[in-house]
PDB file of N, CA and C in Angstrom:
ATOM      1  N   MET A   1       0.778  -1.026   0.010  1.00 70.00           N
ATOM      2  CA  MET A   1       0.097   0.044  -0.008  1.00 70.00           C
ATOM      3  C   MET A   1       0.769   1.306  -0.170  1.00 70.00           C
ATOM      4  N   GLN A   2       1.978   1.184   0.852  1.00 73.00           N
ATOM      5  CA  GLN A   2       3.122   2.485   0.667  1.00 73.00           C
ATOM      6  C   GLN A   2       3.568   2.430  -0.748  1.00 73.00           C
ATOM      7  N   LYS A   3       3.782   1.685  -1.292  1.00 66.00           N
ATOM      8  CA  LYS A   3       4.465   1.767  -2.704  1.00 66.00           C
ATOM      9  C   LYS A   3       3.321   2.442  -3.787  1.00 66.00           C
ATOM     10  N   LEU A   4       2.143   1.890  -3.429  1.00 60.00           N
ATOM     11  CA  LEU A   4       1.118   2.552  -4.574  1.00 60.00           C
ATOM     12  C   LEU A   4       0.771   4.180  -4.060  1.00 60.00           C
ATOM     13  N   THR A   5       1.025   4.464  -2.538  1.00 67.00           N
ATOM     14  CA  THR A   5       0.995   5.736  -2.335  1.00 67.00           C
ATOM     15  C   THR A   5       2.114   6.529  -2.991  1.00 67.00           C
ATOM     16  N   LEU A   6       3.376   6.043  -2.843  1.00 61.00           N
ATOM     17  CA  LEU A   6       4.304   6.693  -3.461  1.00 61.00           C
ATOM     18  C   LEU A   6       4.261   6.957  -4.969  1.00 61.00           C
ATOM     19  N   VAL A   7       4.009   5.920  -5.544  1.00 56.00           N
ATOM     20  CA  VAL A   7       3.721   5.861  -7.254  1.00 56.00           C
ATOM     21  C   VAL A   7       2.647   6.699  -7.514  1.00 56.00           C
ATOM     22  N   VAL A   8       1.729   7.069  -6.769  1.00 60.00           N
ATOM     23  CA  VAL A   8       0.362   8.050  -6.935  1.00 60.00           C
ATOM     24  C   VAL A   8       0.985   9.585  -6.672  1.00 60.00           C
ATOM     25  N   ALA A   9       1.701   9.366  -5.813  1.00 60.00           N
ATOM     26  CA  ALA A   9       2.295  11.050  -5.385  1.00 60.00           C
ATOM     27  C   ALA A   9       3.205  11.289  -6.515  1.00 60.00           C
ATOM     28  N   PHE A  10       4.027  10.144  -6.823  1.00 61.00           N
ATOM     29  CA  PHE A  10       4.804  11.023  -8.043  1.00 61.00           C
ATOM     30  C   PHE A  10       4.410  11.075  -9.344  1.00 61.00           C
ATOM     31  N   LEU A  11       3.286  10.430  -9.504  1.00 60.00           N
ATOM     32  CA  LEU A  11       2.578  10.642 -10.971  1.00 60.00           C
ATOM     33  C   LEU A  11       2.030  12.140 -10.621  1.00 60.00           C
ATOM     34  N   LEU A  12       1.564  12.359  -9.432  1.00 62.00           N
ATOM     35  CA  LEU A  12       0.661  13.688  -9.472  1.00 62.00           C
ATOM     36  C   LEU A  12       1.753  14.842  -9.382  1.00 62.00           C
ATOM     37  N   LEU A  13       3.000  14.876  -8.765  1.00 59.00           N
ATOM     38  CA  LEU A  13       4.043  15.832  -9.015  1.00 59.00           C
ATOM     39  C   LEU A  13       4.446  15.903 -10.196  1.00 59.00           C
ATOM     40  N   ALA A  14       4.985  14.784 -11.152  1.00 60.00           N
ATOM     41  CA  ALA A  14       5.036  14.814 -12.481  1.00 60.00           C
ATOM     42  C   ALA A  14       4.313  15.410 -13.143  1.00 60.00           C
ATOM     43  N   SER A  15       2.727  15.276 -13.008  1.00 60.00           N
ATOM     44  CA  SER A  15       1.825  15.979 -13.907  1.00 60.00           C
ATOM     45  C   SER A  15       1.818  17.317 -13.809  1.00 60.00           C
ATOM     46  N   LEU A  16       2.148  17.749 -12.502  1.00 58.00           N
ATOM     47  CA  LEU A  16       2.341  19.472 -12.053  1.00 58.00           C
ATOM     48  C   LEU A  16       3.531  19.894 -12.613  1.00 58.00           C
ATOM     49  N   ILE A  17       4.820  19.575 -12.799  1.00 55.00           N
ATOM     50  CA  ILE A  17       5.946  20.102 -13.081  1.00 55.00           C
ATOM     51  C   ILE A  17       6.104  19.934 -14.494  1.00 55.00           C
ATOM     52  N   GLN A  18       5.462  18.995 -15.396  1.00 46.00           N
ATOM     53  CA  GLN A  18       5.957  19.122 -16.597  1.00 46.00           C
ATOM     54  C   GLN A  18       5.476  20.226 -17.628  1.00 46.00           C
ATOM     55  N   PRO A  19       4.074  20.844 -17.161  1.00 50.00           N
ATOM     56  CA  PRO A  19       3.498  21.824 -17.949  1.00 50.00           C
ATOM     57  C   PRO A  19       4.501  22.957 -17.613  1.00 50.00           C
ATOM     58  N   LEU A  20       5.067  23.093 -16.571  1.00 46.00           N
ATOM     59  CA  LEU A  20       5.767  24.061 -16.157  1.00 46.00           C
ATOM     60  C   LEU A  20       7.156  23.961 -16.635  1.00 46.00           C
ATOM     61  N   THR A  21       7.696  23.060 -17.232  1.00 43.00           N
ATOM     62  CA  THR A  21       8.992  22.633 -17.714  1.00 43.00           C
ATOM     63  C   THR A  21       8.907  22.552 -19.179  1.00 43.00           C
ATOM     64  N   ALA A  22       7.640  22.452 -19.890  1.00 47.00           N
ATOM     65  CA  ALA A  22       7.605  22.285 -21.267  1.00 47.00           C
ATOM     66  C   ALA A  22       7.925  23.567 -22.026  1.00 47.00           C
ATOM     67  N   GLN A  23       8.499  23.503 -23.076  1.00 49.00           N
ATOM     68  CA  GLN A  23       9.037  24.645 -24.025  1.00 49.00           C
ATOM     69  C   GLN A  23       8.671  24.161 -25.384  1.00 49.00           C
ATOM     70  N   SER A  24       8.350  25.259 -26.003  1.00 55.00           N
ATOM     71  CA  SER A  24       7.571  25.259 -27.238  1.00 55.00           C
ATOM     72  C   SER A  24       8.948  24.607 -28.374  1.00 55.00           C
ATOM     73  N   GLY A  25       8.391  23.874 -29.271  1.00 77.00           N
ATOM     74  CA  GLY A  25       9.267  23.253 -30.245  1.00 77.00           C
ATOM     75  C   GLY A  25       9.725  24.344 -31.038  1.00 77.00           C
ATOM     76  N   CYS A  26       8.984  25.328 -31.319  1.00 84.00           N
ATOM     77  CA  CYS A  26       8.956  26.571 -32.312  1.00 84.00           C
ATOM     78  C   CYS A  26       9.923  28.134 -31.697  1.00 84.00           C
ATOM     79  N   PRO A  27      10.880  28.362 -31.899  1.00 83.00           N
ATOM     80  CA  PRO A  27      11.550  29.567 -31.236  1.00 83.00           C
ATOM     81  C   PRO A  27      10.763  30.749 -31.450  1.00 83.00           C
ATOM     82  N   GLY A  28      10.701  31.379 -30.434  1.00 79.00           N
ATOM     83  CA  GLY A  28       9.990  32.650 -30.337  1.00 79.00           C
ATOM     84  C   GLY A  28       8.394  32.471 -30.314  1.00 79.00           C
ATOM     85  N   VAL A  29       7.834  31.179 -30.379  1.00 83.00           N
ATOM     86  CA  VAL A  29       6.356  30.916 -30.174  1.00 83.00           C
ATOM     87  C   VAL A  29       5.895  30.980 -28.719  1.00 83.00           C
ATOM     88  N   ARG A  30       5.228  31.721 -27.777  1.00 83.00           N
ATOM     89  CA  ARG A  30       4.883  31.865 -26.611  1.00 83.00           C
ATOM     90  C   ARG A  30       3.850  30.801 -26.466  1.00 83.00           C
ATOM     91  N   LYS A  31       3.157  30.715 -27.259  1.00 88.00           N
ATOM     92  CA  LYS A  31       1.733  30.077 -27.055  1.00 88.00           C
ATOM     93  C   LYS A  31       1.456  29.191 -28.147  1.00 88.00           C
ATOM     94  N   GLU A  32       1.204  27.935 -27.950  1.00 92.00           N
ATOM     95  CA  GLU A  32       0.934  26.786 -28.538  1.00 92.00           C
ATOM     96  C   GLU A  32      -0.544  26.449 -28.994  1.00 92.00           C
ATOM     97  N   THR A  33      -1.422  26.442 -28.108  1.00 93.00           N
ATOM     98  CA  THR A  33      -2.740  25.942 -27.988  1.00 93.00           C
ATOM     99  C   THR A  33      -3.790  27.350 -27.458  1.00 93.00           C
ATOM    100  N   TRP A  34      -4.877  27.458 -28.138  1.00 95.00           N
ATOM    101  CA  TRP A  34      -5.789  28.268 -27.614  1.00 95.00           C
ATOM    102  C   TRP A  34      -7.050  27.734 -27.321  1.00 95.00           C
ATOM    103  N   PRO A  35      -7.256  27.017 -26.285  1.00 95.00           N
ATOM    104  CA  PRO A  35      -8.617  26.208 -25.962  1.00 95.00           C
ATOM    105  C   PRO A  35      -9.722  27.516 -25.558  1.00 95.00           C
ATOM    106  N   GLU A  36      -9.384  28.531 -25.405  1.00 95.00           N
ATOM    107  CA  GLU A  36     -10.104  29.552 -25.194  1.00 95.00           C
ATOM    108  C   GLU A  36     -11.255  30.085 -26.299  1.00 95.00           C
ATOM    109  N   LEU A  37     -10.512  29.655 -27.451  1.00 95.00           N
ATOM    110  CA  LEU A  37     -11.164  30.176 -28.931  1.00 95.00           C
ATOM    111  C   LEU A  37     -12.085  28.987 -29.551  1.00 95.00           C
ATOM    112  N   LEU A  38     -12.371  27.978 -28.760  1.00 95.00           N
ATOM    113  CA  LEU A  38     -13.373  26.819 -29.340  1.00 95.00           C
ATOM    114  C   LEU A  38     -14.785  27.418 -29.139  1.00 95.00           C
ATOM    115  N   GLY A  39     -15.276  27.259 -30.091  1.00 95.00           N
ATOM    116  CA  GLY A  39     -16.608  28.057 -30.276  1.00 95.00           C
ATOM    117  C   GLY A  39     -16.680  29.523 -30.501  1.00 95.00           C
ATOM    118  N   VAL A  40     -15.834  30.079 -31.219  1.00 96.00           N
ATOM    119  CA  VAL A  40     -15.854  31.384 -31.486  1.00 96.00           C
ATOM    120  C   VAL A  40     -15.977  31.589 -33.032  1.00 96.00           C
ATOM    121  N   PRO A  41     -16.241  32.852 -33.677  1.00 97.00           N
ATOM    122  CA  PRO A  41     -15.909  32.660 -35.135  1.00 97.00           C
ATOM    123  C   PRO A  41     -14.603  32.927 -35.485  1.00 97.00           C
ATOM    124  N   ALA A  42     -14.261  32.370 -36.620  1.00 96.00           N
ATOM    125  CA  ALA A  42     -12.875  32.070 -37.050  1.00 96.00           C
ATOM    126  C   ALA A  42     -12.134  33.424 -37.152  1.00 96.00           C
ATOM    127  N   ARG A  43     -13.099  34.429 -37.919  1.00 96.00           N
ATOM    128  CA  ARG A  43     -12.281  35.796 -38.058  1.00 96.00           C
ATOM    129  C   ARG A  43     -11.638  36.300 -36.698  1.00 96.00           C
ATOM    130  N   LEU A  44     -12.440  36.273 -35.432  1.00 96.00           N
ATOM    131  CA  LEU A  44     -12.150  36.724 -34.143  1.00 96.00           C
ATOM    132  C   LEU A  44     -11.136  35.693 -33.544  1.00 96.00           C
ATOM    133  N   ALA A  45     -11.191  34.582 -33.927  1.00 95.00           N
ATOM    134  CA  ALA A  45      -9.866  33.407 -33.489  1.00 95.00           C
ATOM    135  C   ALA A  45      -8.676  33.970 -34.462  1.00 95.00           C
ATOM    136  N   ARG A  46      -8.499  34.199 -35.374  1.00 95.00           N
ATOM    137  CA  ARG A  46      -7.366  34.472 -36.287  1.00 95.00           C
ATOM    138  C   ARG A  46      -6.834  35.918 -35.797  1.00 95.00           C
ATOM    139  N   GLU A  47      -7.603  36.721 -35.809  1.00 94.00           N
ATOM    140  CA  GLU A  47      -7.101  38.199 -35.136  1.00 94.00           C
ATOM    141  C   GLU A  47      -6.591  38.046 -33.606  1.00 94.00           C
ATOM    142  N   THR A  48      -7.303  37.093 -32.803  1.00 94.00           N
ATOM    143  CA  THR A  48      -6.703  36.916 -31.286  1.00 94.00           C
ATOM    144  C   THR A  48      -5.338  35.823 -31.605  1.00 94.00           C
ATOM    145  N   ILE A  49      -5.261  34.948 -32.346  1.00 94.00           N
ATOM    146  CA  ILE A  49      -3.849  34.183 -32.386  1.00 94.00           C
ATOM    147  C   ILE A  49      -2.659  35.092 -33.118  1.00 94.00           C
ATOM    148  N   GLN A  50      -3.115  35.950 -34.098  1.00 92.00           N
ATOM    149  CA  GLN A  50      -1.897  36.821 -34.625  1.00 92.00           C
ATOM    150  C   GLN A  50      -1.704  38.189 -33.768  1.00 92.00           C
ATOM    151  N   LYS A  51      -2.521  38.667 -32.986  1.00 92.00           N
ATOM    152  CA  LYS A  51      -2.446  39.624 -32.117  1.00 92.00           C
ATOM    153  C   LYS A  51      -1.637  39.136 -30.661  1.00 92.00           C
ATOM    154  N   GLU A  52      -1.793  37.661 -30.385  1.00 91.00           N
ATOM    155  CA  GLU A  52      -1.001  37.105 -29.340  1.00 91.00           C
ATOM    156  C   GLU A  52       0.582  36.960 -29.697  1.00 91.00           C
ATOM    157  N   ASN A  53       0.752  36.547 -31.338  1.00 90.00           N
ATOM    158  CA  ASN A  53       1.832  35.965 -31.601  1.00 90.00           C
ATOM    159  C   ASN A  53       1.968  36.344 -33.193  1.00 90.00           C
ATOM    160  N   PRO A  54       2.702  37.381 -33.507  1.00 87.00           N
ATOM    161  CA  PRO A  54       2.753  37.737 -34.749  1.00 87.00           C
ATOM    162  C   PRO A  54       3.875  36.811 -35.547  1.00 87.00           C
ATOM    163  N   ARG A  55       4.328  36.101 -35.014  1.00 86.00           N
ATOM    164  CA  ARG A  55       5.165  35.103 -35.621  1.00 86.00           C
ATOM    165  C   ARG A  55       4.405  33.940 -36.504  1.00 86.00           C
ATOM    166  N   LEU A  56       3.265  33.897 -36.166  1.00 88.00           N
ATOM    167  CA  LEU A  56       2.327  32.979 -36.932  1.00 88.00           C
ATOM    168  C   LEU A  56       1.429  33.699 -37.956  1.00 88.00           C
ATOM    169  N   THR A  57       2.146  33.525 -39.215  1.00 88.00           N
ATOM    170  CA  THR A  57       1.813  34.242 -40.347  1.00 88.00           C
ATOM    171  C   THR A  57       0.688  33.433 -41.119  1.00 88.00           C
ATOM    172  N   ASN A  58       0.441  32.236 -40.847  1.00 93.00           N
ATOM    173  CA  ASN A  58      -0.286  31.362 -41.692  1.00 93.00           C
ATOM    174  C   ASN A  58      -1.662  30.634 -40.816  1.00 93.00           C
ATOM    175  N   VAL A  59      -2.271  31.341 -40.533  1.00 93.00           N
ATOM    176  CA  VAL A  59      -3.430  31.155 -39.840  1.00 93.00           C
ATOM    177  C   VAL A  59      -4.773  31.015 -41.028  1.00 93.00           C
ATOM    178  N   GLY A  60      -4.974  29.728 -41.111  1.00 92.00           N
ATOM    179  CA  GLY A  60      -5.888  29.390 -42.211  1.00 92.00           C
ATOM    180  C   GLY A  60      -7.256  28.492 -41.716  1.00 92.00           C
ATOM    181  N   ASN A  61      -8.322  28.809 -42.190  1.00 95.00           N
ATOM    182  CA  ASN A  61      -9.631  28.061 -42.037  1.00 95.00           C
ATOM    183  C   ASN A  61      -9.408  26.512 -42.730  1.00 95.00           C
ATOM    184  N   VAL A  62      -9.833  25.585 -41.946  1.00 95.00           N
ATOM    185  CA  VAL A  62      -9.968  24.490 -42.792  1.00 95.00           C
ATOM    186  C   VAL A  62     -11.240  23.950 -42.362  1.00 95.00           C
ATOM    187  N   GLN A  63     -12.206  23.182 -43.340  1.00 95.00           N
ATOM    188  CA  GLN A  63     -13.572  22.552 -42.743  1.00 95.00           C
ATOM    189  C   GLN A  63     -13.502  21.436 -42.087  1.00 95.00           C
ATOM    190  N   ASN A  64     -14.043  21.101 -41.028  1.00 94.00           N
ATOM    191  CA  ASN A  64     -13.878  20.299 -40.031  1.00 94.00           C
ATOM    192  C   ASN A  64     -13.941  18.770 -40.690  1.00 94.00           C
ATOM    193  N   GLY A  65     -12.874  17.935 -40.700  1.00 92.00           N
ATOM    194  CA  GLY A  65     -13.112  16.632 -41.452  1.00 92.00           C
ATOM    195  C   GLY A  65     -12.228  16.510 -42.836  1.00 92.00           C
ATOM    196  N   SER A  66     -11.725  17.444 -43.166  1.00 93.00           N
ATOM    197  CA  SER A  66     -11.030  17.673 -44.290  1.00 93.00           C
ATOM    198  C   SER A  66      -9.688  17.199 -43.954  1.00 93.00           C
ATOM    199  N   PRO A  67      -9.200  16.751 -45.205  1.00 93.00           N
ATOM    200  CA  PRO A  67      -7.781  16.027 -44.885  1.00 93.00           C
ATOM    201  C   PRO A  67      -6.858  17.122 -44.648  1.00 93.00           C
ATOM    202  N   VAL A  68      -5.656  16.978 -44.060  1.00 93.00           N
ATOM    203  CA  VAL A  68      -4.590  18.007 -44.375  1.00 93.00           C
ATOM    204  C   VAL A  68      -3.289  17.310 -44.132  1.00 93.00           C
ATOM    205  N   THR A  69      -2.373  18.262 -44.327  1.00 93.00           N
ATOM    206  CA  THR A  69      -0.961  17.315 -44.626  1.00 93.00           C
ATOM    207  C   THR A  69      -0.550  17.119 -43.092  1.00 93.00           C
ATOM    208  N   GLN A  70       0.482  16.139 -42.761  1.00 92.00           N
ATOM    209  CA  GLN A  70       0.816  16.157 -41.385  1.00 92.00           C
ATOM    210  C   GLN A  70       2.235  16.832 -41.123  1.00 92.00           C
ATOM    211  N   ASP A  71       2.626  17.504 -41.841  1.00 92.00           N
ATOM    212  CA  ASP A  71       3.773  18.231 -41.733  1.00 92.00           C
ATOM    213  C   ASP A  71       3.827  19.408 -40.619  1.00 92.00           C
ATOM    214  N   PHE A  72       4.792  19.641 -39.754  1.00 92.00           N
ATOM    215  CA  PHE A  72       4.589  20.418 -38.672  1.00 92.00           C
ATOM    216  C   PHE A  72       5.523  21.929 -39.086  1.00 92.00           C
ATOM    217  N   ARG A  73       4.879  22.920 -38.945  1.00 92.00           N
ATOM    218  CA  ARG A  73       5.264  24.174 -39.268  1.00 92.00           C
ATOM    219  C   ARG A  73       5.021  24.900 -38.191  1.00 92.00           C
ATOM    220  N   CYS A  74       5.991  25.860 -37.924  1.00 91.00           N
ATOM    221  CA  CYS A  74       6.002  26.760 -36.915  1.00 91.00           C
ATOM    222  C   CYS A  74       5.300  28.245 -37.152  1.00 91.00           C
ATOM    223  N   ASP A  75       5.005  28.429 -38.237  1.00 91.00           N
ATOM    224  CA  ASP A  75       4.347  29.620 -38.289  1.00 91.00           C
ATOM    225  C   ASP A  75       2.887  29.203 -38.813  1.00 91.00           C
ATOM    226  N   ARG A  76       2.292  28.306 -38.790  1.00 94.00           N
ATOM    227  CA  ARG A  76       1.134  27.510 -38.966  1.00 94.00           C
ATOM    228  C   ARG A  76       0.137  27.340 -37.769  1.00 94.00           C
ATOM    229  N   VAL A  77      -1.160  27.819 -38.008  1.00 95.00           N
ATOM    230  CA  VAL A  77      -2.220  27.179 -37.100  1.00 95.00           C
ATOM    231  C   VAL A  77      -3.550  27.445 -37.986  1.00 95.00           C
ATOM    232  N   ARG A  78      -3.854  26.045 -37.812  1.00 95.00           N
ATOM    233  CA  ARG A  78      -5.025  25.597 -38.636  1.00 95.00           C
ATOM    234  C   ARG A  78      -6.349  25.715 -37.793  1.00 95.00           C
ATOM    235  N   LEU A  79      -7.373  26.242 -38.171  1.00 96.00           N
ATOM    236  CA  LEU A  79      -8.536  27.016 -37.850  1.00 96.00           C
ATOM    237  C   LEU A  79      -9.565  25.661 -38.106  1.00 96.00           C
ATOM    238  N   PHE A  80      -9.878  24.777 -37.607  1.00 97.00           N
ATOM    239  CA  PHE A  80     -11.040  23.800 -37.844  1.00 97.00           C
ATOM    240  C   PHE A  80     -12.241  23.976 -37.752  1.00 97.00           C
ATOM    241  N   ILE A  81     -13.028  24.601 -38.746  1.00 96.00           N
ATOM    242  CA  ILE A  81     -14.228  25.042 -38.552  1.00 96.00           C
ATOM    243  C   ILE A  81     -15.740  24.643 -39.233  1.00 96.00           C
ATOM    244  N   ASN A  82     -16.675  24.961 -38.474  1.00 95.00           N
ATOM    245  CA  ASN A  82     -17.840  24.304 -39.211  1.00 95.00           C
ATOM    246  C   ASN A  82     -18.540  24.996 -40.334  1.00 95.00           C
ATOM    247  N   ILE A  83     -19.685  24.648 -40.761  1.00 95.00           N
ATOM    248  CA  ILE A  83     -20.293  25.292 -42.044  1.00 95.00           C
ATOM    249  C   ILE A  83     -20.517  27.000 -41.685  1.00 95.00           C
ATOM    250  N   LEU A  84     -21.006  27.140 -40.114  1.00 96.00           N
ATOM    251  CA  LEU A  84     -21.041  28.365 -39.752  1.00 96.00           C
ATOM    252  C   LEU A  84     -19.875  29.301 -39.410  1.00 96.00           C
ATOM    253  N   ASP A  85     -18.829  28.682 -39.755  1.00 95.00           N
ATOM    254  CA  ASP A  85     -17.515  29.461 -39.535  1.00 95.00           C
ATOM    255  C   ASP A  85     -17.256  29.693 -38.353  1.00 95.00           C
ATOM    256  N   ILE A  86     -17.505  28.761 -37.279  1.00 96.00           N
ATOM    257  CA  ILE A  86     -17.442  28.705 -35.975  1.00 96.00           C
ATOM    258  C   ILE A  86     -15.947  27.660 -35.471  1.00 96.00           C
ATOM    259  N   VAL A  87     -15.246  27.730 -34.828  1.00 96.00           N
ATOM    260  CA  VAL A  87     -13.855  26.913 -34.620  1.00 96.00           C
ATOM    261  C   VAL A  87     -14.647  25.716 -33.639  1.00 96.00           C
ATOM    262  N   VAL A  88     -14.068  24.658 -34.319  1.00 96.00           N
ATOM    263  CA  VAL A  88     -14.806  23.534 -33.799  1.00 96.00           C
ATOM    264  C   VAL A  88     -13.537  22.553 -33.152  1.00 96.00           C
ATOM    265  N   GLN A  89     -12.308  22.762 -33.368  1.00 96.00           N
ATOM    266  CA  GLN A  89     -11.086  22.359 -32.554  1.00 96.00           C
ATOM    267  C   GLN A  89     -10.508  23.231 -32.015  1.00 96.00           C
ATOM    268  N   VAL A  90      -9.710  22.790 -31.028  1.00 95.00           N
ATOM    269  CA  VAL A  90      -8.706  23.714 -30.455  1.00 95.00           C
ATOM    270  C   VAL A  90      -7.614  24.215 -31.253  1.00 95.00           C
ATOM    271  N   PRO A  91      -7.565  25.266 -31.491  1.00 96.00           N
ATOM    272  CA  PRO A  91      -6.247  25.872 -32.430  1.00 96.00           C
ATOM    273  C   PRO A  91      -5.043  25.593 -31.767  1.00 96.00           C
ATOM    274  N   ARG A  92      -3.919  25.035 -32.659  1.00 94.00           N
ATOM    275  CA  ARG A  92      -2.741  24.691 -32.367  1.00 94.00           C
ATOM    276  C   ARG A  92      -1.587  24.987 -33.266  1.00 94.00           C
ATOM    277  N   VAL A  93      -0.492  25.330 -32.989  1.00 93.00           N
ATOM    278  CA  VAL A  93       0.657  25.693 -33.837  1.00 93.00           C
ATOM    279  C   VAL A  93       0.987  24.459 -34.457  1.00 93.00           C
ATOM    280  N   GLY A  94       1.322  24.266 -35.788  1.00 89.00           N
ATOM    281  CA  GLY A  94       1.697  22.986 -36.414  1.00 89.00           C
ATOM    282  C   GLY A  94       1.260  23.176 -37.850  1.00 89.00           C
TER     283      GLY A  94
END
């Protein structure tokens, strides 16, 4: 029982420390995800992302469910939208 307690304590501490030490894979990018933009109009989401980080020059709309390339780009954020132009997935760098 004591070992289980130690393992649980370790996992809890590790989960708290990991976000603090995680750094962006892209130099100069301060923020990688925007969960607060879920459900907002794409135009407002694009303006918010570009205002918060001017290095992200390629912020484009993609219809939800459309195929996309799997390459990672530090200047790109895809806004997955529905037919009403509302963001339906959390925007993220890549």
